[in-house]
PDB file of C-alpha atoms in Angstrom:
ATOM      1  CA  UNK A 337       0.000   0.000   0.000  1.00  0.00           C
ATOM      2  CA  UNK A 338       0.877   3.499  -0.850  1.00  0.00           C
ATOM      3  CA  UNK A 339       2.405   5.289   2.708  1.00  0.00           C
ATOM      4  CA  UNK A 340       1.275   8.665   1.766  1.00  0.00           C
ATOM      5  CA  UNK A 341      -2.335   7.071   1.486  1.00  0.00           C
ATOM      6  CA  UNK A 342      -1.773   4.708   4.132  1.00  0.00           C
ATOM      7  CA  UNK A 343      -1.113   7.665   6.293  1.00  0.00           C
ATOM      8  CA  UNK A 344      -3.705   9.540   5.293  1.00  0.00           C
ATOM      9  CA  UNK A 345      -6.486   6.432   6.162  1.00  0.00           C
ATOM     10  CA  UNK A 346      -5.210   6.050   9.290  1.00  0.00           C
ATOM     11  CA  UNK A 347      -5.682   9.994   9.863  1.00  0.00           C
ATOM     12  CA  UNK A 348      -9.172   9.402   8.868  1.00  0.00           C
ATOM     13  CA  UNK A 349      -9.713   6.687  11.257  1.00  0.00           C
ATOM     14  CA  UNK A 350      -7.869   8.096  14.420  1.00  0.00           C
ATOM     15  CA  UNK A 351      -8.205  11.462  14.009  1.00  0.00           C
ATOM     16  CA  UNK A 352     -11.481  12.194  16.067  1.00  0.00           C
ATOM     17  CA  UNK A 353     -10.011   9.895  18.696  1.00  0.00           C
ATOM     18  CA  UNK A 354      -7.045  11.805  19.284  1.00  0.00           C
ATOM     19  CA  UNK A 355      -9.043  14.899  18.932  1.00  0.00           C
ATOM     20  CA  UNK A 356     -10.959  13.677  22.113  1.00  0.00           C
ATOM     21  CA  UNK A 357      -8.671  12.042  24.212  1.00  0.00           C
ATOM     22  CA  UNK A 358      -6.870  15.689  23.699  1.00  0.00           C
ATOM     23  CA  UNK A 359      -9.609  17.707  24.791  1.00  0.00           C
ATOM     24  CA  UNK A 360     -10.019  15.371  27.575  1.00  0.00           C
ATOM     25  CA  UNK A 361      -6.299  16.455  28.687  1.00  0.00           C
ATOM     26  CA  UNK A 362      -6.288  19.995  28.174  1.00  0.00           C
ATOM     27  CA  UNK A 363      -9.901  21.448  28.113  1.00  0.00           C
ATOM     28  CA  UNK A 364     -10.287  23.960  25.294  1.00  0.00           C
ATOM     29  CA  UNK A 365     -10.795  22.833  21.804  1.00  0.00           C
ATOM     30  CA  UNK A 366      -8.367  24.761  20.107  1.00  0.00           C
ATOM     31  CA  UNK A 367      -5.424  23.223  22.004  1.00  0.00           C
ATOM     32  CA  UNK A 368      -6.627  20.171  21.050  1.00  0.00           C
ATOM     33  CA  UNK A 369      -6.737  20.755  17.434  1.00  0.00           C
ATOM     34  CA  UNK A 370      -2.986  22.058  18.157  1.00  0.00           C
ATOM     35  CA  UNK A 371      -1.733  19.167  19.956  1.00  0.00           C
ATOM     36  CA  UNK A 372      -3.275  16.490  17.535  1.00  0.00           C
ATOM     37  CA  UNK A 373      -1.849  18.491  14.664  1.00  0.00           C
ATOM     38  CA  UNK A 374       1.414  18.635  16.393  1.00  0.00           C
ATOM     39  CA  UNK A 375       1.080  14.492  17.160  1.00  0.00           C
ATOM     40  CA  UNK A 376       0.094  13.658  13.431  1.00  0.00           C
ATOM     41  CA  UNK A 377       2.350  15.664  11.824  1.00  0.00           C
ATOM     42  CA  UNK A 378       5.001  14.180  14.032  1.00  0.00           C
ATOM     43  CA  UNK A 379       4.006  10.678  12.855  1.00  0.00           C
ATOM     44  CA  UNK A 380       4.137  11.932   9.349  1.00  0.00           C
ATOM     45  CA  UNK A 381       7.935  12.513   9.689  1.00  0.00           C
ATOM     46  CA  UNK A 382       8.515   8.890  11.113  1.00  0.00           C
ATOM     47  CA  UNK A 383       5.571   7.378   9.579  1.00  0.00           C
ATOM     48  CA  UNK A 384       7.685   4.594   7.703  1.00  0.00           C
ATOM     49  CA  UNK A 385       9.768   3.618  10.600  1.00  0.00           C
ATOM     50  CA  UNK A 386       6.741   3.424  13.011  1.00  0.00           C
ATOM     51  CA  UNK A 387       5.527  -0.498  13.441  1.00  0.00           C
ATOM     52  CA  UNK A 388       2.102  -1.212  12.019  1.00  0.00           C
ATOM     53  CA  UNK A 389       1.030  -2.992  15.369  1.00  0.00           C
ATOM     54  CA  UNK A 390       2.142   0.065  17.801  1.00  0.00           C
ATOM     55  CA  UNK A 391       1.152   2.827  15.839  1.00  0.00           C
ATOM     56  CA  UNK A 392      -1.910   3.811  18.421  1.00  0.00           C
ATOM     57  CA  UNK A 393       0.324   3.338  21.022  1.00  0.00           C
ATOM     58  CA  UNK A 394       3.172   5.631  19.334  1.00  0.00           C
ATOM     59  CA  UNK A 395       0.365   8.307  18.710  1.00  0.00           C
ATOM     60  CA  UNK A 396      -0.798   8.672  22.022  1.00  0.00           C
ATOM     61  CA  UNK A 397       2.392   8.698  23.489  1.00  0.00           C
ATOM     62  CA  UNK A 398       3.241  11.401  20.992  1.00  0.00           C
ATOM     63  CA  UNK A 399       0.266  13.393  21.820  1.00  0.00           C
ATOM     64  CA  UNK A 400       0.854  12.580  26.029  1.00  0.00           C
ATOM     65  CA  UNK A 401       4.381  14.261  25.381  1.00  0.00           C
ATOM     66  CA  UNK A 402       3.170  17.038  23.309  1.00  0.00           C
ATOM     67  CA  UNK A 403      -0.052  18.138  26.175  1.00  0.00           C
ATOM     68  CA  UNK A 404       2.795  17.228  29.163  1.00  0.00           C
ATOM     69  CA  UNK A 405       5.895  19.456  28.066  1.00  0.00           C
ATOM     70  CA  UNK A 406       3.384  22.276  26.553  1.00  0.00           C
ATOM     71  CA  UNK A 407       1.916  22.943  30.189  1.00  0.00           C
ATOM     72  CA  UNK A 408       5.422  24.062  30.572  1.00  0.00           C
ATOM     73  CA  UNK A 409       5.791  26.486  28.328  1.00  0.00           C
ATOM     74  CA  UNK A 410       3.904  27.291  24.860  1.00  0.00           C
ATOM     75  CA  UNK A 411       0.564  25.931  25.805  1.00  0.00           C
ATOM     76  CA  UNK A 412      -0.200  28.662  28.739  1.00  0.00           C
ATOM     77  CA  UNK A 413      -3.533  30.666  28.557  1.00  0.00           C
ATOM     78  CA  UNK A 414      -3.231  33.533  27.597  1.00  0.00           C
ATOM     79  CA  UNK A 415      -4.891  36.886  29.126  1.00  0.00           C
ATOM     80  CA  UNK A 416      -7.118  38.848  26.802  1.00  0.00           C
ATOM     81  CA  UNK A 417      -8.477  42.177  27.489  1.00  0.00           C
ATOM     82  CA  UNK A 418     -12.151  41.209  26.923  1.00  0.00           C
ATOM     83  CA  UNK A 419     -14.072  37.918  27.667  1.00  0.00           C
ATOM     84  CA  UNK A 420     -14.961  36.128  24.450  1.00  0.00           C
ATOM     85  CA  UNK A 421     -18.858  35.752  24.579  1.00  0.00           C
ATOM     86  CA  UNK A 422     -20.045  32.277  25.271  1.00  0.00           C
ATOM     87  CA  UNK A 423     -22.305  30.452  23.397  1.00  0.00           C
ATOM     88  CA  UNK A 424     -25.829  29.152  25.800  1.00  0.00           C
ATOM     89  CA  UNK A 425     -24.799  25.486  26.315  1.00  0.00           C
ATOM     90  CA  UNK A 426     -27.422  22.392  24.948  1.00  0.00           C
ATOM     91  CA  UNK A 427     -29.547  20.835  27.112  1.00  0.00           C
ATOM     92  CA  UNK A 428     -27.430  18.030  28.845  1.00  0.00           C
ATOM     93  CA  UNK A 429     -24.105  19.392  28.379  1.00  0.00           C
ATOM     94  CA  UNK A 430     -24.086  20.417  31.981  1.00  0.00           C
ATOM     95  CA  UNK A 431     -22.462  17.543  33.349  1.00  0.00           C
ATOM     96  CA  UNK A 432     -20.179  17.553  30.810  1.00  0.00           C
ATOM     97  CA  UNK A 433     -18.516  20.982  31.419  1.00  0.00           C
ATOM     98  CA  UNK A 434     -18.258  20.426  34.877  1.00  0.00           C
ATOM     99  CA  UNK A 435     -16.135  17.301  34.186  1.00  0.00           C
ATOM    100  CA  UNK A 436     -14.107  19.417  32.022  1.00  0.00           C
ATOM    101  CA  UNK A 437     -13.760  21.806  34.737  1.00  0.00           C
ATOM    102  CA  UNK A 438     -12.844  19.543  37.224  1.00  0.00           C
ATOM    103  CA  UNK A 439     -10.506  17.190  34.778  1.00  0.00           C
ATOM    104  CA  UNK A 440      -8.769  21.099  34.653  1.00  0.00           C
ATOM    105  CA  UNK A 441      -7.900  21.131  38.223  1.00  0.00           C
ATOM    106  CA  UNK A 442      -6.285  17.809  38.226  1.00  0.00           C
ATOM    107  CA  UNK A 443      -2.390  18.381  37.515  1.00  0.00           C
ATOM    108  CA  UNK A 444      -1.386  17.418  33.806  1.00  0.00           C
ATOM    109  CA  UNK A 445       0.450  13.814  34.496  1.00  0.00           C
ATOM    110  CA  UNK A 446      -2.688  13.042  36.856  1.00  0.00           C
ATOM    111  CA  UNK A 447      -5.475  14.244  34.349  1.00  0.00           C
ATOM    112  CA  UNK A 448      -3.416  12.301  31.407  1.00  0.00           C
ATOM    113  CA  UNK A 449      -3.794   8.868  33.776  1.00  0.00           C
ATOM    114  CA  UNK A 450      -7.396   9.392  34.638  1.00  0.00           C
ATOM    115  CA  UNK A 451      -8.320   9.950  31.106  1.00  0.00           C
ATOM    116  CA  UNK A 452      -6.302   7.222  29.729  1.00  0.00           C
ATOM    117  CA  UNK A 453      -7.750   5.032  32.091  1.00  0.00           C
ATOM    118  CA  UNK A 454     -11.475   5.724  32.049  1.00  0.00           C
ATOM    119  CA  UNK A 455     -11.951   8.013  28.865  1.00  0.00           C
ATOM    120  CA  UNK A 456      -9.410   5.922  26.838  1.00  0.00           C
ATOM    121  CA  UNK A 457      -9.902   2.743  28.501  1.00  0.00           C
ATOM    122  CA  UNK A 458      -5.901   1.830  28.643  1.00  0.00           C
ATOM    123  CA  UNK A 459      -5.291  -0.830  31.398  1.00  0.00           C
ATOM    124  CA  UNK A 460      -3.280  -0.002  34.327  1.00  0.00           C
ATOM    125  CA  UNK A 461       0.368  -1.462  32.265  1.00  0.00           C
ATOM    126  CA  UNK A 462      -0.650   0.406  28.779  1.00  0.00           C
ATOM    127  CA  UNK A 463      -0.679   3.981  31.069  1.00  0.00           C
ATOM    128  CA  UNK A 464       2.106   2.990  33.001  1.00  0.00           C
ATOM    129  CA  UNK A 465       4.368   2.216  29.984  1.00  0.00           C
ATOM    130  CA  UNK A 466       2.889   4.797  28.180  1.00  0.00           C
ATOM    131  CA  UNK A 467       3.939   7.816  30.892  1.00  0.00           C
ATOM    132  CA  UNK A 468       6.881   5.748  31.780  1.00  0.00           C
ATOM    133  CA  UNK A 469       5.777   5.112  35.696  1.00  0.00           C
ATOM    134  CA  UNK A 470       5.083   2.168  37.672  1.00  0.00           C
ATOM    135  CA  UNK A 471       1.709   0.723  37.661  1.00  0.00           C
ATOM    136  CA  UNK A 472       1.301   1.069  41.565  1.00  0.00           C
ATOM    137  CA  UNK A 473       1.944   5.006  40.465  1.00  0.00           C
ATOM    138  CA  UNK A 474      -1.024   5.041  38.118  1.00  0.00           C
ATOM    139  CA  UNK A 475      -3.161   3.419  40.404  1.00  0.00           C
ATOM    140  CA  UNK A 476      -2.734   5.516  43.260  1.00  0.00           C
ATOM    141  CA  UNK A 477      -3.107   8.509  41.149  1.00  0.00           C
ATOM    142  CA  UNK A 478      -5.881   7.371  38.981  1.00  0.00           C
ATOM    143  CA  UNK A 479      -7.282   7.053  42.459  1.00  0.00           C
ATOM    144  CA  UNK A 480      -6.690   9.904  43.878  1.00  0.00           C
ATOM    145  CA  UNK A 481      -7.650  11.873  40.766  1.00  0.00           C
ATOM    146  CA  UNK A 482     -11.276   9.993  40.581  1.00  0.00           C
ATOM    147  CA  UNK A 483     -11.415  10.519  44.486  1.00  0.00           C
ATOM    148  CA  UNK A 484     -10.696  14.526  43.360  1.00  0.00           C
ATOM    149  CA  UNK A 485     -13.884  14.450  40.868  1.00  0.00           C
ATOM    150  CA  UNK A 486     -16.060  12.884  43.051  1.00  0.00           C
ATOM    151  CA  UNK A 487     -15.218  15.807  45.484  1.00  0.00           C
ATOM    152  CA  UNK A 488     -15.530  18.351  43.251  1.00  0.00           C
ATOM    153  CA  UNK A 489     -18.630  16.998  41.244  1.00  0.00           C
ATOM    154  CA  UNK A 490     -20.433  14.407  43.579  1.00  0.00           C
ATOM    155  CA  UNK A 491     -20.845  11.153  43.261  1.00  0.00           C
ATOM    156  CA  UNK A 492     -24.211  11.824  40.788  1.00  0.00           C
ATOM    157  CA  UNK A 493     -22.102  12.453  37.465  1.00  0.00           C
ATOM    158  CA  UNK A 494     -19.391  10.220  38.193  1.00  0.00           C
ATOM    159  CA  UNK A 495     -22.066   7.336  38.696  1.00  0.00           C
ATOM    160  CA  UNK A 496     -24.246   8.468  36.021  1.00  0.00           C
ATOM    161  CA  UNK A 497     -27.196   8.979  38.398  1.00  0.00           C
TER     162      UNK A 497
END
């Protein structure tokens, strides 16, 4: 198969995933469309080097790099002399902005193992080898983090009740 359209199904299939699972880690929309820009065209460069079987696995880590060195430095907010009006939110998206919220005041490593975990649904090895930690790590601060949400939000959205 041809890599350039190899690459380009792949993009097709993934794409929305990562798009998610970045949103899920940083909380605005348009550093999400950065960072999975960032990760793709990343794997573009190494695309015929990267194996076949790992190449989720290679694109998340990607992405998990990108999201944890940018809260160091490029990816900061940003003041702004006026607040951007806001759009009214659709019924039922309530819950779903206060996760958001709350996912925001996790710190970055502990908000990228809760949503690999529960959003992503990586086992306790695929986020430890992923973020390069030992799996008694993630599970303590999966924990923790989930234990943070339920504080912050209440057991009803967490439980879907």
């Amino acid at each position: 198969m041809d890599t350039e359209r190899e690459f380009a199904e792949y993009f097709a299939a993934r794409g929305q995933a990562m798009r998610r699972m970045a949103y899920a880690l940083c909380g605005d929309w348009h550093t999400a469309e950065d960072l999975v820009q960032s990760t793709f065209v990343r794997l573009y460069r190494h695309w015929r080097s990267i194996r076949r079987p790992t190449v989720d696995a290679y694109a998340r880590r990607t992405l998990l790099n990108l999201f944890l060195s940018g809260r160091r430095g490029a990816w900061r907010e940003q003041v702004v002399p006026e607040v951007p009006e806001r759009v009214a939110a659709a019924p039922g998206t309530e819950d779903r902005i206060d996760l958001a919220r709350a996912l925001a005041m996790l710190s970055p490593r502990q908000r990228a193992m809760v949503v690999l975990r529960y959003l992503e649904d990586q086992s306790v090895a695929e986020v430890a080898e992923l973020l390069g930690v030992a799996e008694g790590t993630v599970k303590s601060q999966t924990a923790r983090g989930v234990q943070a949400l339920r504080t912050v939000l209440g057991e009803r959205v967490l439980s879907g009740r």
